[in-house]
Amino acid sequence: MTQTKSTPGGRGTLYKGREGMWSWVGHRITGVGIFFFLLVHVLDTSLVRVSPEAYNAVIGAYKHPIMIFGEIGLVGAIVFHAFNGLRIILVDFWKQGTRYHKHMLYAVLILWFVTMAAFSARHLMIFFGGE
Amino acid sequence: MTTTNSDAVLPSQGIEAPRSGRIDPKYLRSNPSTGSFEMVAWVFMRVSGAALVVLIFVHLWTNLMVGDGIHQIDFAFVAGKWANPVWQFWDLTMLWLAMLHGTNGMRTIINDYAEKDSTRLWLKSMLYVASAVIIILGTMVIFTFEPCLTDDAGNLLEGVAPQFCHGVTN
């Protein structure tokens, strides 16, 4: 069978199904998730104007064991969106950006993994080590 | 309105190179009078994004990674931070940049996926109302916050007032 696709492996095109597309998908999904958390987070913080008891009661929900893992997921989304966002800026403004965009995505994923390993360890240690 | 490029006309052949001008406005992709908005939005996403990386990473570091981390977050912790104008300004900048960045991202997504004009209008109207409410609410909370709450007799509320309130009112 003749290979007529534009990439060596014949896997779709330059963009579809490859690093460029998946980083875009990841950026979009994490962005939407962070946006909705932000709406909730401003509302819960606004309870400091209602009463200290109301604020402490609602913020206490973030200290539930299930929420601790939710926070790790949230920070995971933020860290990916942050690092990949810096990659997008480099693709746009750095002369060699488009040449190295795949390398930069792998760098983003490695940095994400290192950052999240450190954050998760510290967050869990504080949670289980505290009261 | 048309764009012109004097070099684009090839006199020897008497024909114009493609896209050299005299484009009927109805074939232009953008309205010349509003064309710069999308470019300003594009620049804003990159500038605010770079700033938000610093703003949010420091926010997460001071609130979750140092001290008692998640356990320390309560009314007194917020009061202690906002007693410092630097943190008020920090949180205010973070609020505005994050909300505008997020709202513009959601606007882009709505434009991408909502095909009907009326659907786009409704979704974007809801988005803009929600964003305006959150930005105004958050700004008012930061500026009207009262850390040293007192009861009717003028005594500090025990158990919730941060440490520094005791020095001020006693």
Short mmCIF file of C-alpha atoms in Angstrom, two decimals:
data_model
loop_
_atom_site.label_atom_id
_atom_site.label_comp_id
_atom_site.label_asym_id
_atom_site.label_seq_id
_atom_site.Cartn_x
_atom_site.Cartn_y
_atom_site.Cartn_z
CA MET A 1 0.00 0.00 0.00
CA THR A 2 1.37 3.36 -0.96
CA GLN A 3 2.01 5.95 1.74
CA THR A 4 0.38 9.16 0.65
CA LYS A 5 0.22 10.87 4.06
CA SER A 6 2.37 13.91 4.59
CA THR A 7 4.24 12.58 7.61
CA PRO A 8 6.81 9.79 7.65
CA GLY A 9 4.79 7.48 9.85
CA GLY A 10 1.65 8.14 7.87
CA ARG A 11 -0.13 9.17 11.05
CA GLY A 12 -2.45 11.86 9.79
CA THR A 13 -1.06 15.26 8.95
CA LEU A 14 1.58 17.55 10.40
CA TYR A 15 -0.91 18.76 13.01
CA LYS A 16 -3.85 16.40 13.43
CA GLY A 17 -3.35 13.72 16.08
CA ARG A 18 0.16 14.92 16.87
CA GLU A 19 1.93 16.98 19.55
CA GLY A 20 0.60 20.30 18.26
CA MET A 21 -3.03 19.19 18.40
CA TRP A 22 -2.84 17.42 21.75
CA SER A 23 -1.11 20.35 23.46
CA TRP A 24 -3.91 22.56 22.12
CA VAL A 25 -6.56 20.15 23.46
CA GLY A 26 -4.83 20.02 26.84
CA HIS A 27 -4.54 23.80 27.00
CA ARG A 28 -8.25 24.22 26.25
CA ILE A 29 -9.53 21.64 28.74
CA THR A 30 -7.30 22.86 31.59
CA GLY A 31 -8.22 26.47 30.78
CA VAL A 32 -11.96 25.82 31.03
CA GLY A 33 -11.51 23.88 34.28
CA ILE A 34 -9.40 26.63 35.84
CA PHE A 35 -11.93 29.29 34.77
CA PHE A 36 -14.83 27.59 36.55
CA PHE A 37 -12.71 27.00 39.66
CA LEU A 38 -11.80 30.70 39.62
CA LEU A 39 -15.48 31.70 39.70
CA VAL A 40 -16.04 29.45 42.74
CA HIS A 41 -12.81 30.58 44.41
CA VAL A 42 -13.71 34.29 44.26
CA LEU A 43 -17.15 33.47 45.68
CA ASP A 44 -15.76 31.41 48.58
CA THR A 45 -13.15 34.08 49.37
CA SER A 46 -15.91 36.72 49.33
CA LEU A 47 -17.38 35.05 52.43
CA VAL A 48 -14.78 36.94 54.52
CA ARG A 49 -17.21 39.88 54.11
CA VAL A 50 -20.13 37.80 55.40
CA SER A 51 -18.61 36.49 58.63
CA PRO A 52 -15.47 34.72 59.86
CA GLU A 53 -17.60 31.67 60.73
CA ALA A 54 -19.07 31.46 57.22
CA TYR A 55 -15.62 31.75 55.62
CA ASN A 56 -14.00 29.22 57.95
CA ALA A 57 -16.85 26.74 57.47
CA VAL A 58 -16.71 26.86 53.66
CA ILE A 59 -12.92 26.97 53.39
CA GLY A 60 -12.91 23.97 55.74
CA ALA A 61 -14.34 21.97 52.84
CA TYR A 62 -11.00 22.37 51.06
CA LYS A 63 -9.38 20.48 53.95
CA HIS A 64 -11.45 17.32 53.38
CA PRO A 65 -9.30 14.33 52.29
CA ILE A 66 -11.12 14.06 48.96
CA MET A 67 -10.56 17.77 48.29
CA ILE A 68 -6.83 17.36 48.96
CA PHE A 69 -6.67 15.21 45.84
CA GLY A 70 -8.92 17.69 44.04
CA GLU A 71 -6.37 20.40 44.86
CA ILE A 72 -3.58 18.27 43.40
CA GLY A 73 -5.68 17.93 40.22
CA LEU A 74 -6.35 21.68 40.17
CA VAL A 75 -2.68 22.57 40.62
CA GLY A 76 -1.82 19.97 37.96
CA ALA A 77 -4.13 21.77 35.52
CA ILE A 78 -2.69 25.18 36.47
CA VAL A 79 0.93 24.03 36.14
CA PHE A 80 0.31 22.46 32.72
CA HIS A 81 -1.57 25.55 31.49
CA ALA A 82 1.23 27.78 32.82
CA PHE A 83 4.15 25.84 31.30
CA ASN A 84 2.37 25.18 28.01
CA GLY A 85 1.34 28.86 27.90
CA LEU A 86 5.00 29.86 28.15
CA ARG A 87 5.69 27.37 25.34
CA ILE A 88 3.01 29.06 23.20
CA ILE A 89 4.65 32.45 23.84
CA LEU A 90 7.99 31.00 22.71
CA VAL A 91 6.42 29.46 19.61
CA ASP A 92 4.96 32.88 18.75
CA PHE A 93 7.88 35.16 19.58
CA TRP A 94 11.07 33.10 19.48
CA LYS A 95 12.62 32.80 16.02
CA GLN A 96 13.29 29.06 16.46
CA GLY A 97 9.96 28.50 18.24
CA THR A 98 8.15 26.56 15.53
CA ARG A 99 11.22 24.41 14.87
CA TYR A 100 11.43 23.27 18.49
CA HIS A 101 7.75 23.26 19.47
CA LYS A 102 7.72 19.48 19.96
CA HIS A 103 10.90 19.52 22.04
CA MET A 104 9.38 22.28 24.12
CA LEU A 105 6.21 20.20 24.69
CA TYR A 106 8.32 17.33 26.02
CA ALA A 107 10.17 19.83 28.22
CA VAL A 108 6.77 21.07 29.46
CA LEU A 109 5.71 17.52 30.32
CA ILE A 110 8.98 16.75 32.15
CA LEU A 111 8.85 20.03 34.11
CA TRP A 112 5.18 19.37 34.86
CA PHE A 113 6.00 15.93 36.24
CA VAL A 114 8.85 17.23 38.43
CA THR A 115 6.78 20.16 39.73
CA MET A 116 3.78 17.96 40.47
CA ALA A 117 5.88 15.32 42.23
CA ALA A 118 7.24 18.03 44.53
CA PHE A 119 3.88 19.75 45.05
CA SER A 120 1.97 16.51 45.70
CA ALA A 121 4.57 15.27 48.17
CA ARG A 122 4.57 18.55 50.12
CA HIS A 123 0.78 18.95 50.04
CA LEU A 124 0.16 15.38 51.22
CA MET A 125 2.87 15.61 53.90
CA ILE A 126 1.33 18.80 55.29
CA PHE A 127 -2.16 17.30 55.17
CA PHE A 128 -1.32 14.01 56.87
CA GLY A 129 1.32 15.53 59.15
CA GLY A 130 -0.93 18.31 60.47
CA GLU A 131 -3.85 18.11 62.87
CA MET B 1 -12.17 50.78 2.16
CA THR B 2 -9.38 49.02 0.28
CA THR B 3 -5.77 48.34 0.99
CA THR B 4 -3.21 49.37 -1.63
CA ASN B 5 0.25 48.22 -2.49
CA SER B 6 1.93 50.25 -5.20
CA ASP B 7 4.52 47.57 -5.95
CA ALA B 8 1.93 44.93 -6.58
CA VAL B 9 0.83 46.13 -10.03
CA LEU B 10 2.92 44.62 -12.79
CA PRO B 11 2.98 47.33 -15.51
CA SER B 12 4.49 45.07 -18.14
CA GLN B 13 1.58 42.73 -17.99
CA GLY B 14 -1.07 45.17 -16.94
CA ILE B 15 -2.44 42.91 -14.26
CA GLU B 16 -2.26 43.04 -10.50
CA ALA B 17 -0.68 40.49 -8.24
CA PRO B 18 -3.19 38.69 -6.04
CA ARG B 19 -4.36 40.55 -2.94
CA SER B 20 -2.77 43.78 -4.14
CA GLY B 21 -5.74 45.93 -3.28
CA ARG B 22 -9.16 46.89 -4.52
CA ILE B 23 -10.71 44.18 -2.39
CA ASP B 24 -14.40 44.62 -1.97
CA PRO B 25 -14.91 45.11 1.80
CA LYS B 26 -17.46 42.33 1.83
CA TYR B 27 -14.67 39.85 1.06
CA LEU B 28 -12.41 41.06 3.87
CA ARG B 29 -12.26 38.74 6.86
CA SER B 30 -12.30 41.52 9.38
CA ASN B 31 -14.14 44.76 9.68
CA PRO B 32 -11.43 47.45 9.32
CA SER B 33 -12.99 49.56 12.08
CA THR B 34 -12.84 46.75 14.69
CA GLY B 35 -9.90 44.79 13.29
CA SER B 36 -7.44 45.71 16.01
CA PHE B 37 -9.55 44.27 18.84
CA GLU B 38 -8.61 40.67 18.10
CA MET B 39 -4.93 41.58 17.89
CA VAL B 40 -5.08 43.46 21.19
CA ALA B 41 -6.80 40.42 22.72
CA TRP B 42 -4.08 38.13 21.31
CA VAL B 43 -1.31 40.29 22.79
CA PHE B 44 -3.21 40.53 26.09
CA MET B 45 -3.39 36.73 26.39
CA ARG B 46 0.39 36.47 26.14
CA VAL B 47 1.24 39.42 28.40
CA SER B 48 -1.33 38.54 31.09
CA GLY B 49 -0.45 34.85 30.81
CA ALA B 50 3.22 35.48 31.57
CA ALA B 51 2.28 37.73 34.51
CA LEU B 52 -0.22 35.18 35.84
CA VAL B 53 2.42 32.45 35.95
CA VAL B 54 4.35 34.54 38.51
CA LEU B 55 1.25 35.82 40.35
CA ILE B 56 -0.37 32.38 40.76
CA PHE B 57 2.81 30.41 41.51
CA VAL B 58 3.67 32.81 44.36
CA HIS B 59 0.01 32.67 45.52
CA LEU B 60 0.17 28.85 45.68
CA TRP B 61 3.59 28.92 47.34
CA THR B 62 2.65 31.33 50.17
CA ASN B 63 -0.75 29.73 50.83
CA LEU B 64 -0.07 26.01 50.42
CA MET B 65 3.66 25.25 50.44
CA VAL B 66 5.02 27.21 53.43
CA GLY B 67 3.92 27.33 57.06
CA ASP B 68 1.10 24.94 57.84
CA GLY B 69 -0.03 24.84 54.21
CA ILE B 70 -3.70 24.05 53.71
CA HIS B 71 -4.30 23.91 57.49
CA GLN B 72 -3.41 27.59 57.96
CA ILE B 73 -6.10 28.93 55.61
CA ASP B 74 -8.81 30.64 57.66
CA PHE B 75 -10.25 34.09 58.30
CA ALA B 76 -7.26 35.20 60.39
CA PHE B 77 -4.85 34.08 57.63
CA VAL B 78 -6.66 36.16 54.99
CA ALA B 79 -6.85 39.12 57.39
CA GLY B 80 -3.14 38.83 58.09
CA LYS B 81 -2.28 38.86 54.38
CA TRP B 82 -4.56 41.76 53.45
CA ALA B 83 -3.19 43.87 56.31
CA ASN B 84 -0.25 44.28 53.91
CA PRO B 85 -1.03 46.54 50.91
CA VAL B 86 1.37 44.48 48.78
CA TRP B 87 -0.85 41.39 49.09
CA GLN B 88 -3.98 43.49 48.49
CA PHE B 89 -2.45 44.76 45.26
CA TRP B 90 -1.17 41.26 44.42
CA ASP B 91 -4.60 39.66 44.82
CA LEU B 92 -6.34 42.52 43.02
CA THR B 93 -4.00 42.24 40.01
CA MET B 94 -4.38 38.46 40.02
CA LEU B 95 -8.19 38.77 40.14
CA TRP B 96 -8.43 41.18 37.22
CA LEU B 97 -5.83 39.53 34.98
CA ALA B 98 -7.09 35.99 35.64
CA MET B 99 -10.73 36.91 35.07
CA LEU B 100 -10.02 38.87 31.87
CA HIS B 101 -7.67 36.12 30.61
CA GLY B 102 -10.23 33.41 31.42
CA THR B 103 -13.15 35.38 29.99
CA ASN B 104 -11.32 35.97 26.72
CA GLY B 105 -10.42 32.28 26.55
CA MET B 106 -14.06 31.29 27.08
CA ARG B 107 -15.10 33.85 24.44
CA THR B 108 -12.75 32.17 21.96
CA ILE B 109 -14.17 28.74 22.78
CA ILE B 110 -17.77 29.95 22.40
CA ASN B 111 -16.87 31.50 19.03
CA ASP B 112 -15.33 28.18 17.97
CA TYR B 113 -18.12 25.81 18.90
CA ALA B 114 -21.43 27.74 18.98
CA GLU B 115 -22.49 27.94 15.36
CA LYS B 116 -25.84 29.71 15.65
CA ASP B 117 -25.70 33.49 16.02
CA SER B 118 -28.33 33.45 18.75
CA THR B 119 -26.52 30.71 20.72
CA ARG B 120 -23.26 32.65 20.60
CA LEU B 121 -25.01 35.83 21.70
CA TRP B 122 -26.64 34.11 24.68
CA LEU B 123 -23.55 32.25 25.82
CA LYS B 124 -21.35 35.33 25.55
CA SER B 125 -23.95 37.50 27.31
CA MET B 126 -24.02 35.06 30.23
CA LEU B 127 -20.22 34.91 30.23
CA TYR B 128 -19.80 38.69 30.33
CA VAL B 129 -22.42 39.15 33.07
CA ALA B 130 -20.85 36.41 35.22
CA SER B 131 -17.35 37.82 34.72
CA ALA B 132 -18.42 41.39 35.53
CA VAL B 133 -20.18 40.23 38.72
CA ILE B 134 -17.13 38.24 39.87
CA ILE B 135 -14.64 41.03 39.10
CA ILE B 136 -16.72 43.72 40.83
CA LEU B 137 -17.49 41.47 43.82
CA GLY B 138 -13.86 40.44 44.27
CA THR B 139 -12.62 44.03 43.98
CA MET B 140 -15.14 45.27 46.56
CA VAL B 141 -14.23 42.45 48.97
CA ILE B 142 -10.52 43.34 48.82
CA PHE B 143 -11.14 47.05 49.39
CA THR B 144 -13.92 46.86 52.02
CA PHE B 145 -12.46 44.00 54.07
CA GLU B 146 -12.45 44.61 57.85
CA PRO B 147 -9.96 42.35 59.66
CA CYS B 148 -10.63 43.38 63.28
CA LEU B 149 -14.31 42.63 63.78
CA THR B 150 -15.84 43.69 67.09
CA ASP B 151 -19.08 42.82 68.88
CA ASP B 152 -21.78 45.33 69.89
CA ALA B 153 -19.82 46.30 73.00
CA GLY B 154 -16.74 47.11 70.92
CA ASN B 155 -14.70 44.11 72.04
CA LEU B 156 -12.71 42.08 69.55
CA LEU B 157 -14.37 38.86 68.43
CA GLU B 158 -12.39 36.14 70.14
CA GLY B 159 -11.04 33.26 68.15
CA VAL B 160 -11.31 34.85 64.71
CA ALA B 161 -9.37 38.12 64.96
CA PRO B 162 -5.77 37.90 63.74
CA GLN B 163 -3.00 38.56 66.26
CA PHE B 164 -2.24 42.13 65.19
CA CYS B 165 -5.79 43.34 66.04
CA HIS B 166 -5.07 42.96 69.75
CA GLY B 167 -2.26 45.48 69.61
CA VAL B 168 -4.41 48.09 67.85
CA THR B 169 -7.59 48.16 69.93
CA ASN B 170 -6.34 47.41 73.44
#
